[in-house]
CSV table of C-alpha atoms in Angstrom, one decimal:
chain,number,residue,atom,x,y,z
S,1,MET,CA,-63.3,-0.9,47.1
S,2,HIS,CA,-66.9,-1.0,45.9
S,3,ARG,CA,-66.8,-4.8,45.5
S,4,PHE,CA,-66.5,-5.1,49.3
S,5,ALA,CA,-69.7,-3.1,49.7
S,6,ASN,CA,-71.6,-6.2,48.9
S,7,PRO,CA,-72.6,-7.6,52.4
S,8,THR,CA,-72.4,-11.2,51.4
S,9,ARG,CA,-68.9,-10.8,50.0
S,10,PHE,CA,-67.8,-8.6,52.9
S,11,PHE,CA,-69.0,-10.9,55.7
S,12,ARG,CA,-67.5,-13.9,54.0
S,13,ILE,CA,-64.1,-12.3,54.2
S,14,ALA,CA,-64.7,-10.7,57.6
S,15,ASN,CA,-65.8,-14.1,59.1
S,16,ALA,CA,-62.6,-15.7,57.8
S,17,LEU,CA,-60.5,-12.9,59.3
S,18,LEU,CA,-62.2,-12.9,62.7
S,19,PRO,CA,-60.5,-15.9,64.4
S,20,VAL,CA,-57.1,-14.8,62.9
S,21,LEU,CA,-57.5,-11.3,64.3
S,22,GLY,CA,-58.7,-12.6,67.6
S,23,ALA,CA,-55.6,-14.9,68.0
S,24,VAL,CA,-53.3,-12.1,66.9
S,25,SER,CA,-54.8,-9.7,69.4
S,26,ALA,CA,-54.6,-12.2,72.3
S,27,GLY,CA,-51.0,-12.9,71.4
S,28,LEU,CA,-50.0,-9.3,71.1
S,29,PHE,CA,-51.7,-8.4,74.4
S,30,ALA,CA,-49.9,-11.2,76.2
S,31,ALA,CA,-46.5,-10.2,74.7
S,32,GLY,CA,-47.1,-6.5,75.2
S,33,LEU,CA,-48.2,-6.8,78.8
S,34,TYR,CA,-45.2,-9.0,79.6
S,35,TYR,CA,-42.7,-6.6,78.2
S,36,ALA,CA,-44.6,-3.6,79.6
S,37,LEU,CA,-44.8,-4.9,83.1
S,38,PHE,CA,-41.8,-7.1,83.5
S,39,ASP,CA,-39.1,-6.5,80.9
S,40,SER,CA,-39.1,-2.7,80.2
S,41,PRO,CA,-37.2,-0.4,82.6
S,42,ALA,CA,-38.6,2.2,84.9
S,43,ASP,CA,-38.2,5.7,83.7
S,44,TYR,CA,-35.4,7.7,85.3
S,45,GLN,CA,-37.9,10.6,86.2
S,46,GLN,CA,-41.3,8.9,86.4
S,47,GLY,CA,-40.3,5.7,88.0
S,48,GLU,CA,-42.7,2.8,87.7
S,49,THR,CA,-45.7,5.1,86.9
S,50,VAL,CA,-44.4,5.2,83.3
S,51,ARG,CA,-46.0,1.8,82.8
S,52,ILE,CA,-49.4,3.5,82.6
S,53,MET,CA,-48.1,4.7,79.2
S,54,TYR,CA,-48.4,1.2,77.7
S,55,VAL,CA,-52.2,1.3,78.3
S,56,HIS,CA,-52.8,5.1,77.9
S,57,VAL,CA,-51.0,5.9,74.7
S,58,PRO,CA,-52.2,3.0,72.6
S,59,ALA,CA,-55.8,3.7,73.8
S,60,ALA,CA,-55.4,7.3,72.6
S,61,TRP,CA,-54.1,6.2,69.2
S,62,ALA,CA,-56.9,3.7,68.8
S,63,ALA,CA,-59.5,6.4,69.8
S,64,LEU,CA,-58.2,8.7,67.0
S,65,ALA,CA,-58.2,5.8,64.5
S,66,CYS,CA,-61.8,4.9,65.4
S,67,TYR,CA,-62.9,8.4,64.8
S,68,ALA,CA,-61.0,8.6,61.5
S,69,THR,CA,-62.7,5.3,60.5
S,70,MET,CA,-66.1,6.7,61.5
S,71,ALA,CA,-65.5,9.9,59.4
S,72,LEU,CA,-64.3,8.0,56.3
S,73,ALA,CA,-67.2,5.6,56.6
S,74,GLY,CA,-69.6,8.6,57.0
S,75,ALA,CA,-68.2,10.2,53.9
S,76,SER,CA,-68.6,7.0,51.9
S,77,PHE,CA,-72.2,6.7,53.1
S,78,LEU,CA,-73.0,10.3,52.0
S,79,ILE,CA,-71.3,9.8,48.6
S,80,TRP,CA,-72.1,6.2,47.6
S,81,LYS,CA,-75.0,5.4,49.9
S,82,HIS,CA,-73.4,2.1,50.8
S,83,ILE,CA,-75.3,0.6,53.8
S,84,LEU,CA,-72.1,-1.1,55.1
S,85,ALA,CA,-70.5,2.3,55.3
S,86,ASP,CA,-73.2,3.6,57.6
S,87,LEU,CA,-73.0,0.4,59.7
S,88,ALA,CA,-69.2,0.7,59.9
S,89,ALA,CA,-69.6,4.3,61.3
S,90,ARG,CA,-72.2,3.1,63.8
S,91,ALA,CA,-70.0,0.2,64.8
S,92,ALA,CA,-66.9,2.3,65.3
S,93,ALA,CA,-68.6,4.9,67.5
S,94,PRO,CA,-69.0,3.0,70.8
S,95,ILE,CA,-65.7,1.3,70.4
S,96,GLY,CA,-64.0,4.7,69.9
S,97,ALA,CA,-65.9,6.1,72.9
S,98,GLY,CA,-64.5,3.2,75.0
S,99,PHE,CA,-60.9,3.7,73.9
S,100,THR,CA,-61.3,7.5,74.5
S,101,LEU,CA,-62.6,6.8,78.0
S,102,ILE,CA,-59.7,4.5,78.8
S,103,SER,CA,-57.3,7.2,77.5
S,104,LEU,CA,-58.9,9.9,79.7
S,105,ALA,CA,-59.0,7.7,82.8
S,106,THR,CA,-55.5,6.4,82.5
S,107,GLY,CA,-54.2,9.9,81.6
S,108,SER,CA,-55.8,11.2,84.8
S,109,LEU,CA,-54.2,8.3,86.8
S,110,TRP,CA,-50.8,9.2,85.2
S,111,GLY,CA,-51.2,12.9,85.6
S,112,GLN,CA,-51.9,12.9,89.3
S,113,PRO,CA,-48.4,11.6,90.4
S,114,MET,CA,-46.6,13.5,87.6
S,115,TRP,CA,-48.4,16.9,87.6
S,116,GLY,CA,-49.9,16.8,91.1
S,117,THR,CA,-53.5,17.0,89.7
S,118,TRP,CA,-56.0,14.7,88.1
S,119,TRP,CA,-57.0,17.1,85.4
S,120,VAL,CA,-56.0,20.4,83.8
S,121,TRP,CA,-57.8,22.2,81.0
S,122,ASP,CA,-54.9,22.2,78.6
S,123,ALA,CA,-55.3,21.9,74.9
S,124,ARG,CA,-54.5,18.1,74.6
S,125,LEU,CA,-56.8,17.0,77.4
S,126,THR,CA,-59.6,19.3,76.4
S,127,SER,CA,-59.6,18.3,72.8
S,128,VAL,CA,-59.6,14.6,73.8
S,129,LEU,CA,-62.6,15.3,76.1
S,130,ILE,CA,-64.3,16.9,73.1
S,131,LEU,CA,-63.6,13.8,71.1
S,132,PHE,CA,-65.4,11.7,73.8
S,133,PHE,CA,-68.4,14.1,73.6
S,134,LEU,CA,-68.4,13.8,69.8
S,135,TYR,CA,-68.6,10.0,70.1
S,136,LEU,CA,-71.5,10.3,72.5
S,137,GLY,CA,-73.2,12.9,70.4
S,138,TYR,CA,-72.9,10.8,67.3
S,139,ILE,CA,-74.4,7.7,69.1
S,140,ALA,CA,-77.3,9.8,70.4
S,141,LEU,CA,-77.9,11.5,67.0
S,142,VAL,CA,-78.0,8.3,64.8
S,143,ASN,CA,-80.4,6.6,67.3
S,144,ALA,CA,-82.7,9.6,67.5
S,145,PHE,CA,-84.2,8.9,64.0
S,146,ASP,CA,-86.8,6.2,63.2
S,147,ASP,CA,-85.5,6.3,59.7
S,148,GLN,CA,-82.1,4.7,59.8
S,149,ASP,CA,-80.9,6.3,56.6
S,150,ARG,CA,-81.8,9.8,57.8
S,151,GLY,CA,-80.0,9.0,61.1
S,152,GLY,CA,-77.0,7.8,59.2
S,153,ARG,CA,-76.8,10.9,57.0
S,154,ALA,CA,-77.1,13.2,60.1
S,155,GLY,CA,-74.5,11.2,61.9
S,156,ALA,CA,-72.2,11.2,58.9
S,157,VAL,CA,-72.3,15.0,58.7
S,158,LEU,CA,-71.5,15.3,62.4
S,159,ALA,CA,-68.6,12.8,62.1
S,160,LEU,CA,-67.1,14.8,59.2
S,161,VAL,CA,-67.4,18.1,61.1
S,162,GLY,CA,-65.9,16.5,64.2
S,163,ALA,CA,-62.9,15.2,62.2
S,164,VAL,CA,-61.6,18.8,62.4
S,165,ASN,CA,-60.7,17.9,66.0
S,166,LEU,CA,-58.3,15.1,65.0
S,167,PRO,CA,-55.4,17.3,63.9
S,168,ILE,CA,-56.1,19.6,66.8
S,169,ILE,CA,-55.5,16.7,69.2
S,170,LYS,CA,-52.4,15.5,67.3
S,171,PHE,CA,-50.7,18.9,67.1
S,172,SER,CA,-52.1,20.6,70.2
S,173,VAL,CA,-48.9,19.9,72.1
S,174,ASP,CA,-46.9,21.6,69.4
S,175,TRP,CA,-49.2,24.6,68.8
S,176,TRP,CA,-49.8,25.5,72.5
S,177,ASN,CA,-47.7,25.6,75.6
S,178,THR,CA,-49.2,22.8,77.6
S,179,LEU,CA,-48.5,20.5,80.6
S,180,HIS,CA,-48.7,17.5,78.3
S,181,GLN,CA,-45.4,16.3,77.0
S,182,PRO,CA,-44.6,16.7,73.3
S,183,ALA,CA,-44.9,13.8,70.9
S,184,SER,CA,-42.1,11.3,71.4
S,185,VAL,CA,-43.1,8.5,69.0
S,186,LEU,CA,-44.9,9.9,65.9
S,187,ARG,CA,-42.3,12.5,65.0
S,188,MET,CA,-40.8,13.6,61.7
S,189,ASP,CA,-37.3,12.9,62.9
S,190,GLY,CA,-38.1,9.5,64.4
S,191,PRO,CA,-39.1,8.3,67.9
S,192,SER,CA,-37.2,9.8,70.8
S,193,ILE,CA,-38.3,7.1,73.2
S,194,ALA,CA,-35.8,4.4,74.4
S,195,PRO,CA,-36.0,1.2,72.2
S,196,GLU,CA,-36.7,-1.0,75.3
S,197,MET,CA,-39.8,1.1,75.9
S,198,LEU,CA,-40.7,1.5,72.3
S,199,LEU,CA,-41.0,-2.3,71.8
S,200,PRO,CA,-43.8,-2.9,74.4
S,201,LEU,CA,-45.5,0.3,73.4
S,202,MET,CA,-45.7,-0.8,69.7
S,203,LEU,CA,-46.8,-4.3,70.8
S,204,MET,CA,-49.6,-2.9,72.9
S,205,ALA,CA,-50.6,-0.5,70.1
S,206,SER,CA,-50.8,-3.4,67.6
S,207,ALA,CA,-52.9,-5.3,70.2
S,208,TYR,CA,-55.3,-2.5,70.5
S,209,PHE,CA,-55.7,-2.1,66.7
S,210,SER,CA,-56.2,-5.8,66.2
S,211,LEU,CA,-58.8,-5.8,69.0
S,212,PHE,CA,-60.4,-2.9,67.2
S,213,GLY,CA,-60.7,-5.0,64.1
S,214,VAL,CA,-62.3,-7.9,66.1
S,215,MET,CA,-64.8,-5.6,67.7
S,216,MET,CA,-65.6,-4.0,64.4
S,217,ILE,CA,-66.5,-7.3,62.7
S,218,LEU,CA,-68.6,-8.4,65.7
S,219,ARG,CA,-70.5,-5.2,65.8
S,220,LEU,CA,-71.0,-5.0,62.1
S,221,ARG,CA,-72.5,-8.5,62.1
S,222,SER,CA,-74.8,-7.5,64.9
S,223,LEU,CA,-75.9,-4.2,63.3
S,224,TYR,CA,-76.4,-5.8,59.9
S,225,ALA,CA,-78.5,-8.6,61.5
S,226,GLY,CA,-80.5,-6.0,63.4
S,227,ARG,CA,-81.1,-4.0,60.2
S,228,ARG,CA,-82.3,-7.1,58.3
S,229,LEU,CA,-84.6,-8.0,61.1
S,230,ARG,CA,-86.1,-4.5,61.2
S,231,GLN,CA,-86.6,-4.6,57.4
S,232,MET,CA,-88.4,-8.0,57.7
S,233,ARG,CA,-90.7,-6.7,60.4
S,234,LEU,CA,-91.6,-3.6,58.5
S,235,ALA,CA,-92.3,-5.7,55.4
S,236,ALA,CA,-94.4,-8.1,57.4
S,237,ALA,CA,-96.4,-5.2,58.9
S,238,ALA,CA,-97.0,-3.7,55.5
S,239,ARG,CA,-98.7,-6.8,54.1
């Protein structure tokens, strides 16, 4: 793992992966949207509104994965002081905030026709809203320091503390009586969702995760270039 902490080695591999991930993401989105919109059946209770699931659920999974990435990268930065770990956490934060916002917005659009309301303060929705605020708080915190290393350490601590929210989000529908439906895919006894709905859902989830990889590489390159430029300016000013 430590061998990939070398920026030159890491970006050589990442740059080679970037076009592959981009092509995979585009193909998965095309296939996923086709099956989601045209080939999967309407739900016997929810009708056509069930198709929001193919955008909403993968966005929620990606939002959780982004935060887990951010927390792991933060822990790596605190332990091993790898610069790429700090940059990875910074790169994941706005991407995760975007996925969380998509999840909240599409969940609201799905909830109104199903529950008769745009929003309820139940455990799942509230914990996801807290996740969104954690992302915003992390972004604000790491950018509040002139010293990037100090900002990275403060952000890493916040990311690790906030990771407590991840199992709460996952198991909230099991621990509390809520309007939100129980898990139907990630279950110990296997998915309970119909196979013709599971296929487009998994295609869309794979598309979201490959898109996450593309955006991570692009943001890491940008953040690393910005850090190098800042270091060069500081060195020039010190002469």
